[in-house]
Amino acid sequence: MNEKVDILIATYNGEKYLKEQIDSILNQTYQNIHLIISDDKSTDTTQDILKQYESDDRITIFYQEQNLGYIKNFEFLLSKVQSNLFMLSDQDDIWLKEKVEKSVEKLQTENLDLVFGDLKVVDENLVTLYPSFVKYMKLDRKIRNEINTKKLQYLYNCMTGCTILSKKSFLTKILPLPKNSKYMVHDYWIGLVVSLSGKIGFLSTPYILYRQHGNNQIGTGKESYQFKKLCQVRDLFLSVKLGIFEAYIQNESIFPSSFKSLNKKAFHYYIMLKDKHYFNFKNWDVFYQLYKTEPFLYFIENFMILNMPFLTSILFHIRYQILKILKKR
């Protein structure tokens, strides 16, 4: 079980929590690790903190001369993987001591290609906000029912990058990362690629304190919760889906033939919906193919938002006013 694991950290202006995170990784019960860090030209004291670790032979640090952005920075890190196994890490969380050990143990015992897990969501002072990120985001049913199907990552992302342990052999398909959609982030893509041709496992016990604070790049905040009108929710939803399915079409070589046709149908379905502001009665079969394995209420909710926006907007307004009275909006 003592195979070396490369752990990748993309840093940028992370001075406040970085040292705590690096130390939590170095203090893992599983010690055969190689920590690879790429700093994206930070302007705070992040680089000064990193220089304190340069003498540690378990760590390799790269300092970017230009700001790449977090997706390109992770792509750079993925290109530097040397070991057969790699993990991703945020710069502001805390890994519990057994995270690496338990991930490697599950991957090797069950002969998996990728392991991902749950997280405990905490605030900046490590006070628990949600004991289970997966349950908070309502992903538990999806994961339980589709953990080893090609649909696990297809419609939306079920994996948080900092929980992933995967095999280097998949990097030839993963790289380069899609760059045309800000919604097709690196963890979504990695999970998708492996789920289409590999075997995936889930760790239900959280081994990360997933810190939420004002400077998070990606967190638990749901953008749509801030909207006052259904049309805002719907426009965002369509933008996300169009970006994702455009990336699918541009990278169709990773998909089985049965998915390639559905990708194109879905893309054109969402394009058509942008002009349907009241009702849509076309291509319901495409919607069914995409959402048929989702929970019934999720299926109905999305069907109404996408195909019956006029009726749904009335219900959305009533719901918003009730939540406002209850001071939940």
Coordinates of C-alpha atoms in Angstrom, one line a residue:
M1 CA 0.0 0.0 0.0
N2 CA 3.0 2.3 0.2
E3 CA 2.9 3.6 -3.4
K4 CA 4.0 7.2 -3.7
V5 CA 1.2 9.8 -4.2
D6 CA 1.7 13.2 -5.9
I7 CA -0.4 15.9 -4.2
L8 CA -1.0 19.0 -6.2
I9 CA -1.7 22.5 -4.7
A10 CA -2.4 25.5 -6.9
T11 CA -1.8 28.6 -4.8
Y12 CA -2.7 32.2 -5.3
N13 CA -2.8 34.9 -2.5
G14 CA -3.4 32.2 0.1
E15 CA -1.3 33.6 2.9
K16 CA -4.0 33.4 5.5
Y17 CA -4.5 29.6 5.6
L18 CA -1.8 28.1 3.4
K19 CA 0.7 27.1 6.1
E20 CA -2.0 25.3 8.1
Q21 CA -3.0 23.3 5.0
I22 CA 0.5 22.4 3.9
D23 CA 1.3 21.2 7.5
S24 CA -1.9 19.1 7.6
I25 CA -0.7 17.3 4.4
L26 CA 2.9 16.8 5.6
N27 CA 1.5 15.3 8.9
Q28 CA -0.6 12.6 7.2
T29 CA -0.4 9.0 8.5
Y30 CA 0.5 8.0 4.9
Q31 CA 4.0 9.5 4.4
N32 CA 5.1 8.4 0.9
I33 CA 4.0 11.6 -0.7
H34 CA 5.4 14.2 -3.1
L35 CA 3.8 17.6 -2.7
I36 CA 3.9 19.7 -5.9
I37 CA 2.9 23.3 -5.5
S38 CA 2.5 25.9 -8.3
D39 CA 2.1 29.5 -7.2
D40 CA 0.1 31.7 -9.7
K41 CA 2.2 34.8 -9.2
S42 CA 0.7 35.7 -5.8
T43 CA 0.9 39.4 -4.7
D44 CA 0.7 38.7 -0.9
T45 CA 3.1 36.8 1.3
T46 CA 2.2 33.4 -0.2
Q47 CA 5.6 33.0 -1.9
D48 CA 7.4 33.9 1.3
I49 CA 5.5 31.1 3.1
L50 CA 6.3 28.7 0.3
K51 CA 10.0 29.5 0.6
Q52 CA 10.0 28.2 4.1
Y53 CA 9.3 24.7 2.7
E54 CA 11.9 24.7 -0.2
S55 CA 14.4 22.6 1.8
D56 CA 11.9 19.8 2.4
D57 CA 12.7 17.0 -0.1
R58 CA 9.1 15.9 -0.1
I59 CA 8.1 19.2 -1.8
T60 CA 8.6 20.7 -5.3
I61 CA 7.6 24.3 -5.8
F62 CA 7.0 26.2 -9.0
Y63 CA 6.6 30.0 -9.2
Q64 CA 4.7 31.1 -12.3
E65 CA 6.0 34.3 -14.0
Q66 CA 2.6 35.2 -15.3
N67 CA -0.8 34.7 -13.7
L68 CA -2.4 31.7 -15.4
G69 CA -5.8 31.4 -13.6
Y70 CA -6.7 28.4 -11.5
I71 CA -7.7 26.1 -14.4
K72 CA -4.4 26.6 -16.3
N73 CA -2.5 26.4 -13.1
F74 CA -4.0 23.0 -12.2
E75 CA -3.4 21.9 -15.8
F76 CA 0.3 22.8 -15.3
L77 CA 0.4 20.8 -12.1
L78 CA -1.3 17.8 -13.7
S79 CA 1.5 17.9 -16.4
K80 CA 4.1 17.6 -13.6
V81 CA 2.6 14.4 -12.1
Q82 CA 5.3 11.7 -11.8
S83 CA 3.9 9.0 -9.5
N84 CA 1.2 6.5 -10.6
L85 CA -1.3 8.2 -8.1
F86 CA -2.2 11.8 -7.7
M87 CA -4.4 13.9 -5.5
L88 CA -5.7 17.5 -5.7
S89 CA -5.7 20.0 -2.8
D90 CA -7.1 23.4 -2.2
Q91 CA -4.8 26.0 -0.4
D92 CA -7.2 26.8 2.5
D93 CA -8.6 23.6 3.9
I94 CA -7.3 21.2 6.5
W95 CA -6.8 17.5 5.7
L96 CA -7.5 15.1 8.6
K97 CA -4.5 12.8 9.3
E98 CA -5.9 9.7 7.6
K99 CA -7.2 11.3 4.4
V100 CA -4.4 10.0 2.1
E101 CA -4.2 6.6 3.8
K102 CA -7.9 5.9 3.6
S103 CA -8.1 7.1 0.0
V104 CA -5.2 4.9 -1.1
E105 CA -6.5 1.9 0.9
K106 CA -9.9 2.1 -0.8
L107 CA -8.5 2.5 -4.3
Q108 CA -6.2 -0.4 -4.0
T109 CA -8.5 -2.7 -2.0
E110 CA -11.4 -2.3 -4.4
N111 CA -9.2 -2.0 -7.5
L112 CA -10.5 1.4 -8.4
D113 CA -9.3 4.1 -10.8
L114 CA -10.6 7.1 -8.8
V115 CA -11.7 7.7 -5.2
F116 CA -13.5 10.8 -4.1
G117 CA -15.2 11.7 -0.8
D118 CA -17.4 13.8 1.4
L119 CA -16.3 16.9 3.2
K120 CA -17.1 18.7 6.5
V121 CA -17.9 22.3 5.7
V122 CA -16.5 24.8 8.2
D123 CA -16.2 28.5 8.5
E124 CA -12.9 30.4 8.6
N125 CA -12.6 29.6 12.3
L126 CA -13.2 25.8 11.6
V127 CA -16.7 25.9 13.2
T128 CA -18.8 23.3 11.5
L129 CA -21.5 24.7 9.1
Y130 CA -22.6 21.5 7.5
P131 CA -21.3 18.0 8.6
S132 CA -21.8 16.6 5.1
F133 CA -21.1 18.7 1.9
V134 CA -22.7 15.9 -0.2
K135 CA -26.0 16.0 1.8
Y136 CA -26.0 19.7 1.8
M137 CA -25.7 19.8 -2.0
K138 CA -28.2 16.9 -2.3
L139 CA -25.7 14.7 -4.1
D140 CA -26.0 11.6 -1.9
R141 CA -28.8 9.9 -3.9
K142 CA -27.0 10.5 -7.2
I143 CA -23.7 9.1 -5.9
R144 CA -25.4 6.1 -4.3
N145 CA -27.3 5.1 -7.4
E146 CA -24.8 6.0 -10.1
I147 CA -21.4 5.5 -8.5
N148 CA -20.2 3.2 -11.2
T149 CA -22.2 4.3 -14.2
K150 CA -21.2 6.5 -17.1
K151 CA -23.9 9.0 -16.0
L152 CA -22.3 9.8 -12.6
Q153 CA -20.6 13.0 -13.8
Y154 CA -22.5 13.5 -17.1
L155 CA -25.3 16.0 -16.2
Y156 CA -23.6 17.8 -13.4
N157 CA -20.5 17.6 -11.1
C158 CA -20.7 15.3 -8.1
M159 CA -17.0 15.5 -7.1
T160 CA -15.1 18.1 -5.2
G161 CA -11.6 18.2 -6.5
C162 CA -9.8 18.3 -3.2
T163 CA -11.2 14.9 -2.3
I164 CA -10.0 13.1 -5.5
L165 CA -7.3 10.4 -5.7
S166 CA -6.8 9.1 -9.2
K167 CA -4.4 7.3 -11.5
K168 CA -1.8 9.0 -13.7
S169 CA -2.7 6.7 -16.6
F170 CA -5.9 8.7 -17.2
L171 CA -4.0 12.0 -17.7
T172 CA -3.5 11.3 -21.4
K173 CA -7.3 11.7 -21.8
I174 CA -7.7 14.4 -19.1
L175 CA -5.2 16.8 -20.6
P176 CA -5.5 19.4 -21.9
L177 CA -8.4 20.6 -19.7
P178 CA -11.3 22.3 -21.5
K179 CA -11.0 26.1 -21.3
N180 CA -14.0 27.5 -23.2
S181 CA -16.5 27.1 -20.3
K182 CA -15.9 28.5 -16.8
Y183 CA -18.4 25.9 -15.6
M184 CA -16.4 22.9 -16.8
V185 CA -13.8 23.1 -14.0
H186 CA -10.9 20.7 -13.6
D187 CA -12.5 18.4 -11.0
Y188 CA -15.7 18.1 -13.1
W189 CA -13.6 17.1 -16.1
I190 CA -11.3 14.7 -14.3
G191 CA -14.3 12.9 -12.7
L192 CA -16.1 12.8 -16.1
V193 CA -13.2 11.3 -18.0
V194 CA -12.5 8.6 -15.4
S195 CA -16.2 7.8 -15.0
L196 CA -16.6 7.1 -18.7
S197 CA -14.0 4.4 -18.8
G198 CA -12.9 3.6 -15.3
K199 CA -14.1 2.4 -11.9
I200 CA -14.9 4.9 -9.2
G201 CA -15.4 4.7 -5.4
F202 CA -16.8 7.0 -2.8
L203 CA -15.6 7.7 0.8
S204 CA -18.6 8.6 2.9
T205 CA -16.5 9.7 5.9
P206 CA -15.3 13.3 5.5
Y207 CA -11.5 13.6 5.8
I208 CA -11.3 17.3 4.9
L209 CA -12.4 20.4 6.8
Y210 CA -13.7 22.4 3.8
R211 CA -13.2 26.0 4.7
Q212 CA -15.6 28.6 3.5
H213 CA -14.6 32.3 3.6
G214 CA -14.8 35.4 1.6
N215 CA -11.9 34.7 -0.8
N216 CA -12.9 31.1 -1.9
Q217 CA -12.6 30.5 -5.7
I218 CA -15.2 27.7 -5.5
G219 CA -17.3 26.9 -2.5
T220 CA -20.8 26.0 -1.3
G221 CA -22.5 29.2 -2.2
K222 CA -25.4 28.7 -4.7
E223 CA -25.4 31.6 -7.1
S224 CA -29.1 31.0 -8.0
Y225 CA -30.2 31.5 -4.4
Q226 CA -29.6 35.3 -4.8
F227 CA -31.9 35.7 -7.7
K228 CA -35.3 37.3 -7.4
K229 CA -36.7 36.2 -10.7
L230 CA -37.0 32.8 -12.4
C231 CA -35.7 34.2 -15.6
Q232 CA -32.4 34.9 -13.9
V233 CA -32.2 31.3 -12.6
R234 CA -33.1 29.9 -16.0
D235 CA -30.6 32.1 -17.9
L236 CA -27.8 30.9 -15.6
F237 CA -28.9 27.3 -15.9
L238 CA -28.9 27.5 -19.7
S239 CA -25.5 29.2 -19.8
V240 CA -24.1 26.4 -17.6
K241 CA -25.5 23.6 -19.7
L242 CA -24.5 25.2 -23.0
G243 CA -21.0 25.6 -21.8
I244 CA -20.8 22.1 -20.6
F245 CA -22.3 20.4 -23.7
E246 CA -20.2 22.6 -25.9
A247 CA -17.1 21.3 -24.1
Y248 CA -18.5 17.7 -24.6
I249 CA -18.8 18.2 -28.3
Q250 CA -15.4 19.8 -28.7
N251 CA -13.9 16.8 -26.8
E252 CA -16.1 14.0 -28.2
S253 CA -13.2 11.5 -28.5
I254 CA -13.5 10.7 -24.7
F255 CA -17.2 9.7 -25.1
P256 CA -18.7 6.3 -26.1
S257 CA -20.5 6.5 -29.4
S258 CA -23.9 6.4 -27.7
F259 CA -23.1 9.6 -25.9
K260 CA -21.9 11.6 -28.9
S261 CA -25.3 11.9 -30.5
L262 CA -27.0 12.8 -27.2
N263 CA -24.3 15.5 -26.6
K264 CA -25.3 17.2 -29.8
K265 CA -29.0 16.9 -29.3
A266 CA -28.7 18.3 -25.8
F267 CA -26.6 21.3 -27.0
H268 CA -29.2 22.2 -29.6
Y269 CA -32.0 21.6 -27.2
Y270 CA -30.6 24.1 -24.7
I271 CA -29.9 26.6 -27.5
M272 CA -33.6 26.3 -28.6
L273 CA -34.7 26.9 -25.0
K274 CA -33.0 30.3 -24.9
D275 CA -35.7 31.7 -27.2
K276 CA -38.6 30.0 -25.4
H277 CA -39.7 32.5 -22.8
Y278 CA -43.2 31.1 -22.1
F279 CA -43.7 27.5 -23.1
N280 CA -41.8 24.8 -25.0
F281 CA -43.4 21.7 -26.5
K282 CA -40.4 20.5 -28.6
N283 CA -37.8 17.8 -28.0
W284 CA -39.1 16.6 -24.7
D285 CA -37.5 13.3 -25.5
V286 CA -34.1 14.9 -25.2
F287 CA -35.0 16.2 -21.8
Y288 CA -36.2 12.7 -20.8
Q289 CA -32.9 11.1 -21.9
L290 CA -30.9 13.6 -19.9
Y291 CA -32.9 13.6 -16.7
K292 CA -34.6 10.1 -16.5
T293 CA -32.4 8.8 -13.8
E294 CA -32.7 11.9 -11.6
P295 CA -35.1 12.0 -8.5
F296 CA -38.7 12.7 -9.4
L297 CA -38.9 16.1 -7.8
Y298 CA -35.7 17.2 -9.5
F299 CA -37.0 15.9 -12.8
I300 CA -40.3 17.8 -12.5
E301 CA -38.6 21.0 -11.2
N302 CA -36.2 21.2 -14.1
F303 CA -38.8 20.2 -16.6
M304 CA -41.0 23.1 -15.5
I305 CA -38.1 25.7 -15.4
L306 CA -36.9 24.7 -18.8
N307 CA -40.1 24.0 -20.7
M308 CA -42.9 25.9 -18.8
P309 CA -41.1 29.1 -17.6
F310 CA -44.3 31.3 -17.6
L311 CA -46.1 29.1 -15.1
T312 CA -43.0 28.4 -13.1
S313 CA -42.2 32.1 -12.8
I314 CA -45.5 32.6 -10.9
L315 CA -44.7 29.8 -8.5
F316 CA -41.2 31.1 -8.1
H317 CA -42.4 34.6 -7.2
I318 CA -44.8 33.2 -4.6
R319 CA -42.0 31.0 -3.1
Y320 CA -39.6 34.0 -3.0
Q321 CA -42.0 36.2 -1.2
I322 CA -42.6 33.4 1.4
L323 CA -38.9 33.0 2.0
K324 CA -38.5 36.7 2.3
I325 CA -41.2 36.8 5.0
L326 CA -39.4 34.0 6.8
K327 CA -36.1 36.0 6.4
K328 CA -34.5 33.3 4.4
R329 CA -33.9 35.6 1.4

